[in-house]
Amino acid sequence: MDLSVIVLLSLCGFLRGQETTDPISLDDCCKDGKERGQESQDCTSLPLISESTTCRIAQEQCCTAVLEDNICTSGINVAKDQGSCDALLSSSTCETKTAKTCCECCLLGRAAQERGLSCDLTLAVWYQCGLVSRACCVDRSPNSDGKPAPGENKQTWKTPEIRAFDESAGCSQSCFNGSCACLEGYKLKADAKTCEDINECLLGSHHCRGGERCINTLGSYRCQRVISCGTGYELTDNNKCEDIDECETGTHNCGAELECQNTAGSFRCRPRVQCGVGFIQDALGSCIDINECLSVTGPCPSGHMCFNTVGSYTCQRHSVTCGRGYHLNADGSRCVDIDECAGPDNSCDGHGCINLVGSYRCECRAGFIFNSISRSCEDINECRNYPGRLCAHKCENILGSYKCSCTMGFKLAADGRNCDDLNECESSPCSQECANVYGSYQCYCRRGYQLSDADGITCEDIDECALPTGGHICSYRCHNTPGSFLCTCPAIGYTLAPNGRSCQDIDECVTSTHSCSESESCFNIQGGYKCLNFDCPANYRRSGDTRPRVDRADFIRCVKSCQPNDISCMLNPILSFSHTAISLPTFREFNKPEEIVFLRSPTPSHLPHMDSPEIVYDILEGNVQNSFDIIKRLDHGMIVGVVRQVKPLVGPVSSVLKLAMNYVTNGVVSHRNIINVHIYVSEFWF
């Protein structure tokens, strides 16, 4: 890194003499490159600020110097924090190699410090490695005495950018062996002398926690809370919430008669003075006169009249009775008019007052009306007197006037009377979609989501699989996904249908995915297949004759074939053996018998050479849990033996149902046919 800067400075001195006509200085070109390096841009493809080749070189080299300094700093921080460089071994990029080099050089310096060796490394290492090793050895950014710089409070240690320069030139902060160095939180500029602040907040090298934001300071940074402290508290410079003294700051609302007393997070208003005898204090802290004459017992003796005075009262003997609006003169000889308007506190309470003989009249201010009975100015309730004419929505009466306000969803118009619709959607109150309506708003959700019943604004995923109809959405299993669902089928024997919900049986016999041999027949069942191989017993041969036939796939039918003079064979009443197979599901709902096999035979009228035999059907073997029966009926001139499933079976189940078709003449079985029905009940209903 340092060699590139030295070469750059030498090159700048040479090229300045070659391109003196360029209006942009090399310092500007270098400054632009450094700023782009701070933004981690690609130094090899920077946007040029000048067509000058010299300027391009300055941009690129200054940018490269910044990037390599930052990479080296990150490697040193790994050495300081972890004491190992293993975290930098997982990648082979150029940046990681540079960081690893600086990390390991720092570990050399720390090892020298721990062993009490000199910090001036005597090993024949790279020059920059020696500088990093020495800086880590002294355990801080060094000053002239090898101690940490004053005021140093960074949490992350950073190596100074050390540059070779003329020893006679001055360094802005520290100098070691003819090279300038910077304190922690600073780095060398391109002139290799001056130090500039490192913005840890911009580089992301700070240690602020969640809820705090980083604020860069000169040579350091600080973390400040971004969460409000709450009403009555303020955030101080040391990032703590302290109580606001509303009494000291003058932000209280205590009246003139009340005194402010600060409390934690708030304040209280207390009376300034205590009222004397004859006065009582009202809610505002004011002292008002007590009219002692209105007491139940009365303060004056019998035969005297009580006259209330401010803070007290007087008693006078009854002599002359004065009417309302009059009082006795000083000597008590006659009644004189009372001037109710006299004095600063007249009877009209601040309104205009006109004294009359024995009375008075008030000239009330706007918003008040004179009550002749109570002889006082009373507030006019404009909202009650002019309902619906003053305000568009709500009218609130106030002393001497009124105030308009709006209902929720509206805001007061500029005229102070009408209400305009408030577009709540501008503040994004809904988690997904919002529609403004007059005076309100409506949240709605995208497909697969529904509004929360709790707040009406949050969109929650609909678990289609958990709905009452969820069991019928998918044939097999339903998996909920955000905003939708996914159906799956059993891993073997089934595939998902094009509708994405149903499961289709895979016919392994058609797709040739079975493992049956050439001597076996592949029979597809729901969810799989069976390899079948049936041989005829002795004295029977395979026949293509299908009468009486089984209304399913006949795999083999063996008919009796006796050798000449084989009397026992000829007397055997069993004329044929048949094998057939049938695949059944596990019925989802079993409400009535299911007809599964049909055994057809001509009626006796169609057998002219027989003595009207009667056909009797019977189940000989394999009736699992008595789940099957057989009934007889006539269908289009044919006697049909119908095999029915009368009880539900939960698969997988396989059984061979051995059936007999008996021809009975005069109560004796003349001959019979044996039908072996191989039944395979699937595990599933589909």
XYZ file of C-alpha atoms in Angstrom:
686
model
C 0.000 0.000 0.000
C 2.701 2.559 0.973
C 4.872 1.805 -2.036
C 1.916 2.600 -4.317
C 1.461 5.985 -2.640
C 5.206 6.777 -2.840
C 5.203 5.894 -6.535
C 2.054 7.975 -6.989
C 3.631 11.030 -5.327
C 6.756 10.683 -7.457
C 4.665 10.239 -10.550
C 2.575 13.284 -9.667
C 5.717 15.415 -9.452
C 6.801 14.247 -12.867
C 3.456 14.539 -14.581
C 2.632 17.951 -13.179
C 5.425 19.263 -15.319
C 3.955 17.456 -18.320
C 0.315 18.568 -17.968
C 0.321 22.074 -16.604
C -2.584 23.103 -18.735
C -5.145 20.836 -16.993
C -7.610 23.105 -15.064
C -8.227 20.341 -12.434
C -5.403 19.939 -9.913
C -3.988 16.567 -8.944
C -5.151 17.216 -5.367
C -8.732 17.402 -6.650
C -8.244 14.178 -8.614
C -6.814 12.411 -5.559
C -9.614 13.752 -3.333
C -12.239 12.412 -5.726
C -10.525 8.985 -5.751
C -10.364 8.876 -1.954
C -14.072 9.732 -1.624
C -14.992 6.948 -4.027
C -12.694 4.593 -2.154
C -14.595 5.434 1.062
C -17.767 4.341 -0.807
C -16.036 1.039 -1.746
C -16.340 1.687 -5.477
C -14.292 -0.235 -8.067
C -11.067 1.778 -8.330
C -10.306 0.425 -11.817
C -13.464 1.823 -13.402
C -14.041 5.203 -11.760
C -15.926 7.938 -13.630
C -13.188 10.365 -14.796
C -13.390 13.995 -13.758
C -10.788 14.998 -16.324
C -9.488 13.723 -19.660
C -5.961 13.985 -18.286
C -4.099 10.670 -17.934
C -2.358 12.078 -14.866
C -5.697 12.818 -13.203
C -6.939 9.284 -13.928
C -3.821 7.788 -12.316
C -4.235 10.009 -9.256
C -7.913 9.047 -8.930
C -7.228 5.329 -9.200
C -4.181 5.206 -6.900
C -5.743 7.374 -4.159
C -8.898 5.221 -4.305
C -6.791 2.036 -4.054
C -4.890 3.450 -1.064
C -8.132 4.112 0.841
C -9.557 0.652 0.099
C -6.346 -1.137 1.106
C -6.069 0.920 4.301
C -9.617 -0.047 5.265
C -8.975 -3.724 4.450
C -5.770 -3.690 6.489
C -7.599 -2.021 9.391
C -10.256 -4.765 9.372
C -7.511 -7.413 9.555
C -5.880 -5.662 12.541
C -9.275 -5.462 14.287
C -9.712 -9.241 13.853
C -6.317 -9.787 15.489
C -7.225 -7.454 18.368
C -10.742 -8.849 18.935
C -10.184 -12.571 18.350
C -6.429 -13.075 18.846
C -6.464 -15.272 15.727
C -6.661 -14.875 11.942
C -8.607 -18.124 11.345
C -11.753 -16.175 10.405
C -9.896 -14.844 7.331
C -8.894 -18.262 5.967
C -12.274 -19.150 4.424
C -11.803 -17.005 1.315
C -9.004 -16.467 -1.201
C -9.952 -13.031 -2.536
C -7.346 -10.282 -2.759
C -9.113 -8.305 -0.046
C -9.071 -11.261 2.341
C -5.393 -11.928 1.653
C -4.509 -8.298 2.447
C -6.588 -8.390 5.651
C -4.963 -11.707 6.628
C -1.477 -10.260 6.094
C -2.186 -7.242 8.336
C -3.859 -9.531 10.901
C -0.837 -11.832 11.125
C 1.644 -8.915 11.248
C -0.378 -7.499 14.156
C -0.167 -10.886 15.918
C 3.653 -10.725 15.546
C 3.670 -7.366 17.354
C 1.376 -8.649 20.112
C 3.555 -11.726 20.551
C 6.633 -9.479 20.932
C 4.791 -7.392 23.543
C 3.702 -10.491 25.526
C 7.301 -11.850 25.548
C 8.820 -8.525 26.609
C 10.737 -8.129 23.316
C 11.439 -4.879 21.514
C 8.598 -3.528 19.409
C 11.067 -2.793 16.583
C 10.768 -6.074 14.699
C 14.175 -7.391 13.564
C 12.704 -9.957 11.177
C 13.198 -9.416 7.446
C 9.507 -8.782 6.772
C 7.696 -6.410 4.392
C 8.062 -2.744 5.404
C 4.318 -2.223 5.976
C 4.246 -5.457 8.032
C 6.920 -4.038 10.297
C 4.909 -0.834 10.822
C 1.708 -2.775 11.656
C 3.638 -5.099 13.988
C 5.154 -2.184 15.902
C 1.792 -0.384 16.169
C 0.134 -3.522 17.628
C 3.094 -4.054 19.949
C 2.556 -0.722 21.703
C -1.149 -1.711 21.905
C -2.539 1.624 20.720
C -1.909 4.250 18.059
C 1.511 5.437 19.228
C 2.543 8.948 20.133
C 6.035 10.119 20.901
C 6.263 8.131 24.133
C 4.497 4.979 22.878
C 1.323 5.543 24.978
C -2.305 5.841 23.804
C -3.309 9.302 22.615
C -5.151 11.525 25.157
C -8.931 11.410 25.021
C -8.886 8.076 23.222
C -12.222 6.288 23.739
C -12.782 4.173 20.635
C -14.051 0.618 21.004
C -12.364 -0.571 17.785
C -8.584 -0.130 17.393
C -7.369 1.123 14.035
C -3.868 1.104 12.643
C -2.502 4.460 11.493
C -1.846 4.955 7.843
C 1.931 5.279 7.867
C 3.606 6.885 4.858
C 7.271 7.457 4.045
C 8.123 11.127 3.583
C 10.869 13.662 4.036
C 11.945 13.636 7.653
C 12.234 17.415 7.669
C 8.495 17.780 6.937
C 6.171 18.104 9.966
C 3.498 15.556 10.928
C 0.060 16.727 12.036
C -0.129 14.237 14.957
C 2.778 11.792 15.502
C 6.084 10.868 13.916
C 8.035 7.571 14.186
C 11.377 6.848 12.551
C 10.735 9.515 9.930
C 7.157 8.391 9.187
C 3.938 10.146 10.145
C 1.309 8.295 12.168
C -2.204 9.111 13.294
C -4.051 8.627 16.523
C -6.895 6.143 16.759
C -9.935 7.409 14.885
C -7.773 9.211 12.272
C -5.961 8.214 9.102
C -3.293 9.809 6.945
C -4.265 11.829 3.950
C -2.588 11.415 0.583
C 0.138 13.921 1.564
C 1.394 11.336 4.129
C 1.518 14.079 6.797
C -1.936 15.328 7.624
C -4.451 13.176 9.559
C -8.190 13.215 8.873
C -11.123 11.842 10.870
C -12.482 8.353 10.122
C -16.289 8.232 9.874
C -17.023 4.997 11.737
C -20.771 5.438 11.205
C -20.327 5.512 7.427
C -17.894 2.570 7.382
C -20.050 0.482 9.762
C -17.160 -0.076 12.191
C -19.070 1.199 15.225
C -20.553 -0.885 18.061
C -23.936 0.812 18.540
C -26.655 -1.581 19.663
C -30.200 -2.025 18.405
C -32.366 1.014 19.171
C -29.307 3.302 18.927
C -27.959 5.294 16.013
C -24.339 6.138 15.384
C -23.258 9.828 15.430
C -19.740 10.523 14.181
C -17.519 12.802 16.258
C -13.968 14.060 15.684
C -11.714 11.048 16.225
C -14.534 8.958 17.690
C -18.288 8.379 17.624
C -21.168 8.079 20.055
C -24.338 6.010 20.187
C -27.634 7.801 20.769
C -30.985 6.251 21.575
C -33.623 6.561 18.862
C -36.509 5.455 21.066
C -38.450 8.234 22.817
C -38.046 8.570 26.560
C -41.753 9.269 27.039
C -43.720 12.289 28.230
C -41.993 14.318 30.910
C -38.485 13.031 30.138
C -35.711 14.050 27.737
C -32.645 12.329 26.292
C -29.352 13.789 27.574
C -25.963 13.845 25.884
C -24.908 10.751 27.838
C -27.808 8.836 26.237
C -29.958 8.662 29.393
C -33.552 9.698 30.022
C -33.818 12.418 32.674
C -36.860 14.147 34.121
C -37.862 17.526 32.612
C -38.352 20.185 35.303
C -41.439 21.901 33.859
C -41.355 24.466 36.681
C -37.807 25.532 35.801
C -38.356 25.525 32.034
C -41.695 27.354 32.318
C -43.624 24.712 30.349
C -46.287 24.232 33.049
C -49.821 25.654 32.909
C -50.286 26.706 36.545
C -52.254 29.934 37.010
C -50.881 33.105 38.560
C -52.398 32.196 41.921
C -50.827 28.726 41.869
C -47.256 27.615 42.410
C -45.611 24.919 40.248
C -44.062 21.894 42.016
C -42.024 19.468 39.858
C -42.622 15.696 40.076
C -41.027 12.731 38.247
C -42.240 12.974 34.671
C -44.814 15.688 35.455
C -45.661 18.585 37.807
C -48.353 19.798 40.221
C -50.000 23.188 40.821
C -50.289 24.205 44.486
C -51.730 27.423 46.018
C -49.138 30.135 46.554
C -50.725 31.568 49.730
C -53.079 30.384 52.453
C -56.307 32.304 52.772
C -56.934 34.241 55.953
C -59.938 34.192 58.264
C -63.151 35.005 56.395
C -61.909 33.646 53.071
C -61.961 30.270 51.374
C -59.778 29.043 48.533
C -61.393 27.963 45.227
C -60.088 25.340 42.792
C -57.896 27.917 41.059
C -56.187 28.925 44.289
C -57.991 32.273 44.596
C -59.249 33.483 47.967
C -62.958 34.318 47.903
C -65.019 35.916 50.630
C -67.130 33.785 52.976
C -70.652 35.197 53.444
C -71.031 34.552 57.144
C -74.562 35.973 57.073
C -75.760 32.958 55.065
C -74.816 30.482 57.781
C -77.609 28.440 59.324
C -77.302 29.857 62.802
C -76.357 33.401 61.769
C -73.525 35.281 63.467
C -75.624 38.217 64.753
C -77.789 38.174 67.901
C -81.561 38.419 67.741
C -82.846 41.840 66.747
C -79.816 42.593 64.636
C -79.239 42.457 60.944
C -76.141 40.842 59.499
C -74.242 42.603 56.736
C -71.526 40.729 54.990
C -68.234 42.491 54.436
C -65.066 41.454 52.648
C -63.427 38.935 54.945
C -65.896 39.539 57.768
C -69.399 40.848 58.625
C -71.168 43.473 60.742
C -74.283 43.340 62.868
C -76.776 46.244 63.064
C -79.897 46.565 65.133
C -83.129 46.501 63.181
C -84.427 50.002 62.703
C -85.148 50.676 59.071
C -85.726 47.852 56.635
C -84.282 48.591 53.216
C -85.358 46.828 50.079
C -83.220 45.192 47.490
C -80.784 47.615 45.972
C -80.698 49.834 49.070
C -78.848 49.870 52.344
C -78.851 51.978 55.482
C -76.793 55.071 55.530
C -73.913 55.484 57.930
C -76.074 56.555 60.837
C -78.747 53.967 60.093
C -81.468 56.560 59.667
C -82.538 55.918 56.108
C -82.102 53.733 53.064
C -79.828 54.865 50.256
C -79.211 53.415 46.835
C -76.465 50.872 46.500
C -74.146 51.660 43.599
C -73.558 48.117 42.392
C -71.223 49.416 39.670
C -68.876 51.139 42.152
C -65.504 49.615 42.854
C -63.168 47.556 40.694
C -65.197 44.352 41.171
C -68.638 45.447 40.022
C -71.613 43.144 39.880
C -71.334 42.706 36.110
C -68.054 40.788 36.500
C -66.036 42.720 33.946
C -68.910 43.611 31.634
C -70.255 47.107 31.250
C -72.281 48.204 34.300
C -75.002 50.938 34.482
C -76.233 51.822 37.978
C -79.977 52.352 38.416
C -81.898 53.555 41.447
C -82.353 50.456 43.556
C -80.870 48.304 40.863
C -78.362 48.111 38.004
C -78.089 46.844 34.439
C -75.208 45.101 32.662
C -74.117 45.794 29.130
C -72.704 42.389 28.157
C -69.844 41.726 25.775
C -70.359 39.830 22.488
C -71.193 36.179 23.160
C -73.039 36.983 26.435
C -76.614 37.993 27.299
C -77.987 39.773 30.361
C -80.214 37.685 32.644
C -82.677 40.066 34.304
C -83.500 37.541 36.999
C -79.976 36.698 38.116
C -78.850 40.183 37.001
C -75.663 38.844 35.463
C -74.143 38.297 32.025
C -74.510 34.687 30.982
C -72.688 32.947 28.170
C -74.716 32.425 24.986
C -74.650 28.768 23.937
C -74.370 29.304 20.176
C -74.236 25.539 19.516
C -77.631 25.040 21.169
C -79.249 28.190 19.794
C -78.149 27.573 16.204
C -77.866 23.789 15.847
C -76.419 22.591 12.531
C -75.861 26.123 11.264
C -72.468 26.981 12.691
C -70.355 23.810 12.278
C -70.444 21.023 9.691
C -69.855 18.283 12.266
C -69.411 19.064 15.971
C -69.901 22.343 17.785
C -68.363 22.967 21.197
C -69.493 25.942 23.234
C -66.766 27.993 24.890
C -67.059 31.063 27.098
C -68.260 33.931 24.893
C -67.941 31.968 21.632
C -67.883 28.466 20.121
C -65.415 26.066 18.469
C -65.923 23.617 15.579
C -64.375 20.163 15.354
C -64.731 17.129 13.097
C -65.561 13.490 13.637
C -62.979 10.777 13.128
C -61.911 10.479 9.522
C -62.174 14.203 8.799
C -60.055 17.291 9.385
C -61.149 20.881 9.945
C -61.169 22.955 6.774
C -59.388 26.288 6.419
C -62.614 28.194 7.184
C -62.728 26.634 10.661
C -66.284 25.422 10.171
C -66.431 22.771 7.430
C -64.764 19.350 7.475
C -62.684 17.762 4.711
C -62.225 14.035 4.249
C -58.946 12.723 5.668
C -57.103 10.267 3.402
C -55.945 7.783 6.030
C -54.285 5.594 3.368
C -51.500 8.174 2.989
C -50.155 7.069 6.378
C -50.222 3.370 5.290
C -52.373 2.058 8.167
C -53.002 -1.309 6.496
C -50.525 -4.165 6.270
C -51.359 -4.844 2.602
C -54.003 -2.883 0.679
C -55.898 0.267 1.719
C -58.935 1.955 0.146
C -59.898 5.437 1.282
C -63.620 5.979 1.822
C -65.464 9.107 2.840
C -64.712 9.689 6.483
C -62.809 6.464 6.961
C -60.749 3.803 5.182
C -61.006 0.117 4.476
C -58.195 -2.417 4.670
C -58.311 -5.449 2.433
C -55.967 -8.294 1.712
C -54.595 -10.056 -1.283
C -55.791 -13.526 -2.240
C -54.891 -16.125 0.349
C -54.976 -13.666 3.261
C -57.713 -12.334 5.536
C -58.065 -9.356 7.828
C -57.291 -9.955 11.480
C -60.307 -9.864 13.770
C -58.120 -8.291 16.438
C -57.301 -4.996 14.713
C -58.947 -5.074 11.278
C -55.779 -3.798 9.585
C -53.334 -6.714 9.691
C -53.525 -9.324 6.933
C -53.064 -12.842 8.220
C -52.368 -15.888 6.111
C -55.432 -18.108 5.577
C -54.617 -21.653 6.576
C -56.717 -23.314 3.883
C -55.789 -26.688 5.310
C -57.359 -25.797 8.692
C -60.681 -24.550 7.244
C -63.808 -26.680 7.833
C -63.518 -27.782 4.199
C -59.750 -28.203 4.448
C -60.025 -31.986 4.490
C -61.650 -31.891 1.053
C -59.218 -29.444 -0.558
C -56.590 -32.119 -1.150
C -57.126 -35.815 -1.787
C -54.233 -36.778 0.493
C -52.382 -34.099 2.426
C -52.629 -30.333 2.500
C -49.633 -28.088 3.309
C -50.287 -24.453 4.060
C -48.074 -21.831 2.354
C -48.099 -18.013 2.716
C -51.157 -16.875 0.786
C -51.951 -20.335 -0.626
C -51.639 -24.071 -0.019
C -49.975 -27.131 -1.584
C -51.397 -30.618 -2.044
C -49.233 -33.745 -1.971
C -49.869 -37.408 -2.701
C -48.417 -40.611 -1.232
C -44.794 -41.028 -2.224
C -45.393 -44.353 -3.996
C -48.077 -45.334 -6.481
C -49.734 -41.944 -6.986
C -49.133 -38.692 -8.806
C -50.740 -35.266 -8.402
C -53.502 -34.619 -10.924
C -53.408 -31.550 -13.221
C -55.902 -29.795 -10.932
C -53.217 -29.721 -8.244
C -55.522 -31.305 -5.644
C -56.487 -34.859 -6.600
C -54.228 -37.895 -6.524
C -54.141 -40.163 -9.561
C -53.148 -43.802 -9.460
C -50.020 -44.642 -11.488
C -50.695 -47.679 -13.713
C -47.339 -49.387 -13.384
C -48.488 -52.092 -15.789
C -49.027 -49.529 -18.578
C -45.929 -47.442 -17.825
C -43.800 -50.619 -17.549
C -42.471 -49.548 -14.174
C -43.318 -52.899 -12.567
C -40.965 -55.753 -11.743
C -43.090 -58.695 -12.893
C -41.357 -61.524 -14.801
C -42.435 -62.759 -18.234
C -44.244 -65.688 -16.673
C -46.267 -63.361 -14.440
C -49.137 -61.038 -15.244
C -48.987 -57.468 -14.014
C -52.230 -56.354 -12.369
C -52.565 -52.670 -11.480
C -54.083 -51.859 -8.112
C -54.723 -48.466 -6.559
C -51.373 -47.194 -5.336
C -49.328 -50.114 -6.688
C -49.430 -53.383 -8.668
C -49.391 -57.146 -8.178
C -47.530 -59.834 -10.135
C -49.981 -62.726 -10.614
C -49.306 -66.272 -11.841
C -52.055 -68.883 -11.731
C -51.612 -72.535 -12.771
C -54.380 -75.047 -13.384
C -54.622 -78.009 -10.962
C -54.318 -81.629 -12.098
C -57.070 -82.887 -14.476
C -57.812 -79.283 -15.506
C -56.618 -77.296 -18.490
C -56.610 -73.603 -19.281
C -59.529 -72.504 -21.440
C -60.418 -69.328 -23.282
C -64.085 -69.924 -22.683
C -65.472 -67.163 -20.491
C -68.902 -68.577 -19.681
C -69.952 -68.356 -16.940
C -67.730 -65.303 -16.801
C -66.661 -62.870 -14.076
C -67.395 -59.233 -14.956
C -63.799 -58.232 -14.163
C -60.430 -59.109 -15.684
C -60.202 -62.919 -15.987
C -56.578 -63.874 -15.643
C -57.160 -67.635 -16.059
C -59.966 -70.139 -16.315
C -59.284 -73.851 -15.874
C -61.875 -76.439 -17.088
C -62.025 -80.138 -16.194
C -60.169 -82.397 -18.631
C -60.253 -86.053 -17.501
C -58.192 -88.899 -18.871
C -60.117 -91.788 -20.418
C -61.444 -94.235 -17.833
C -60.580 -91.763 -14.968
C -63.808 -92.366 -13.081
C -62.882 -90.244 -10.011
C -62.140 -87.297 -12.239
C -65.400 -87.705 -14.108
C -67.351 -87.896 -10.857
C -65.732 -84.692 -9.509
C -68.577 -82.104 -9.525
C -66.188 -79.123 -10.006
C -66.289 -78.249 -13.684
C -63.925 -75.237 -13.606
C -61.610 -73.074 -11.548
C -61.384 -69.342 -12.338
C -59.024 -66.679 -11.023
C -59.777 -62.981 -11.223
C -58.508 -59.892 -9.390
C -60.144 -56.672 -8.240
C -58.739 -53.473 -6.684
C -60.897 -51.622 -4.145
C -60.320 -48.365 -2.250
C -60.775 -47.841 1.456
C -64.221 -46.330 1.108
C -64.304 -42.822 2.542
C -68.000 -43.054 3.360
C -69.626 -46.455 3.567
C -73.400 -45.973 3.726
C -74.687 -48.912 1.688
C -73.375 -52.206 0.231
C -71.025 -51.855 -2.748
C -71.494 -54.316 -5.641
C -68.018 -55.434 -6.717
C -68.271 -58.726 -8.701
C -70.973 -60.083 -11.030
C -71.220 -63.869 -11.768
C -73.440 -64.405 -14.814
C -75.024 -67.699 -15.969
C -77.925 -68.583 -18.335
C -81.305 -69.344 -16.738
C -82.479 -72.984 -16.736
C -84.839 -72.129 -19.624
C -81.775 -71.468 -21.722
C -80.289 -74.896 -20.871
C -82.580 -77.352 -22.724
C -80.391 -80.387 -22.014
C -80.529 -79.984 -18.264
C -83.245 -80.982 -15.814
C -84.046 -77.380 -14.784
C -81.142 -76.977 -12.318
C -81.195 -74.249 -9.743
C -78.113 -72.044 -9.406
C -76.968 -71.462 -5.836
C -74.076 -69.091 -4.996
C -71.929 -69.518 -1.933
C -68.802 -67.982 -0.321
C -66.491 -70.820 0.669
C -63.358 -69.046 1.988
C -61.642 -65.680 2.490
C -64.597 -63.638 3.786
C -62.500 -61.259 5.966
C -64.506 -60.022 8.953
C -67.657 -61.171 7.088
C -67.253 -58.065 4.962
C -68.753 -59.669 1.815
C -71.957 -61.477 0.833
C -73.467 -62.769 -2.414
C -77.023 -62.368 -3.650
C -78.820 -63.674 -6.759
C -80.955 -61.751 -9.222
C -82.246 -62.019 -12.798
C -80.912 -59.549 -15.346
C -81.877 -59.699 -19.079
C -82.404 -63.460 -19.093
C -79.244 -64.109 -17.072
C -78.954 -65.288 -13.513
C -76.468 -63.002 -11.822
C -74.631 -63.685 -8.597
C -73.741 -60.271 -7.169
C -70.838 -60.167 -4.719
C -71.222 -57.164 -2.411
C -69.003 -55.489 0.190
C -71.320 -55.011 3.157
C -68.830 -53.770 5.749
C -66.053 -51.176 5.482
C -62.475 -52.417 5.242
C -59.519 -50.191 6.041
C -56.576 -51.020 3.792
C -54.124 -52.158 2.991
C -55.861 -55.559 2.965
C -55.500 -58.461 0.510
C -57.679 -61.560 0.504
C -58.750 -64.372 -1.827
C -62.537 -64.726 -1.815
C -63.367 -68.288 -2.892
C -66.844 -68.404 -4.484
C -68.915 -71.408 -5.614
C -71.531 -71.395 -8.404
C -73.575 -74.558 -7.620
C -76.006 -76.179 -10.084
C -78.593 -77.995 -7.936
C -81.020 -80.498 -9.429
C -83.657 -82.109 -7.220
C -81.794 -80.919 -4.148
C -78.454 -82.381 -5.223
C -75.436 -80.404 -6.506
C -74.879 -81.833 -9.952
C -71.818 -79.708 -10.670
C -70.191 -76.458 -9.627
C -67.742 -73.766 -10.764
C -65.159 -72.306 -8.379
C -64.254 -68.615 -8.765
C -61.259 -67.262 -6.810
C -61.559 -63.467 -6.502
C -58.254 -61.887 -5.441
C -59.290 -58.697 -3.609
C -56.787 -55.888 -2.912
C -58.074 -53.045 -0.690
C -56.027 -49.849 -1.043
C -54.796 -47.859 1.955
C -56.447 -44.714 0.621
C -59.904 -43.709 -0.584
C -58.670 -42.327 -3.891
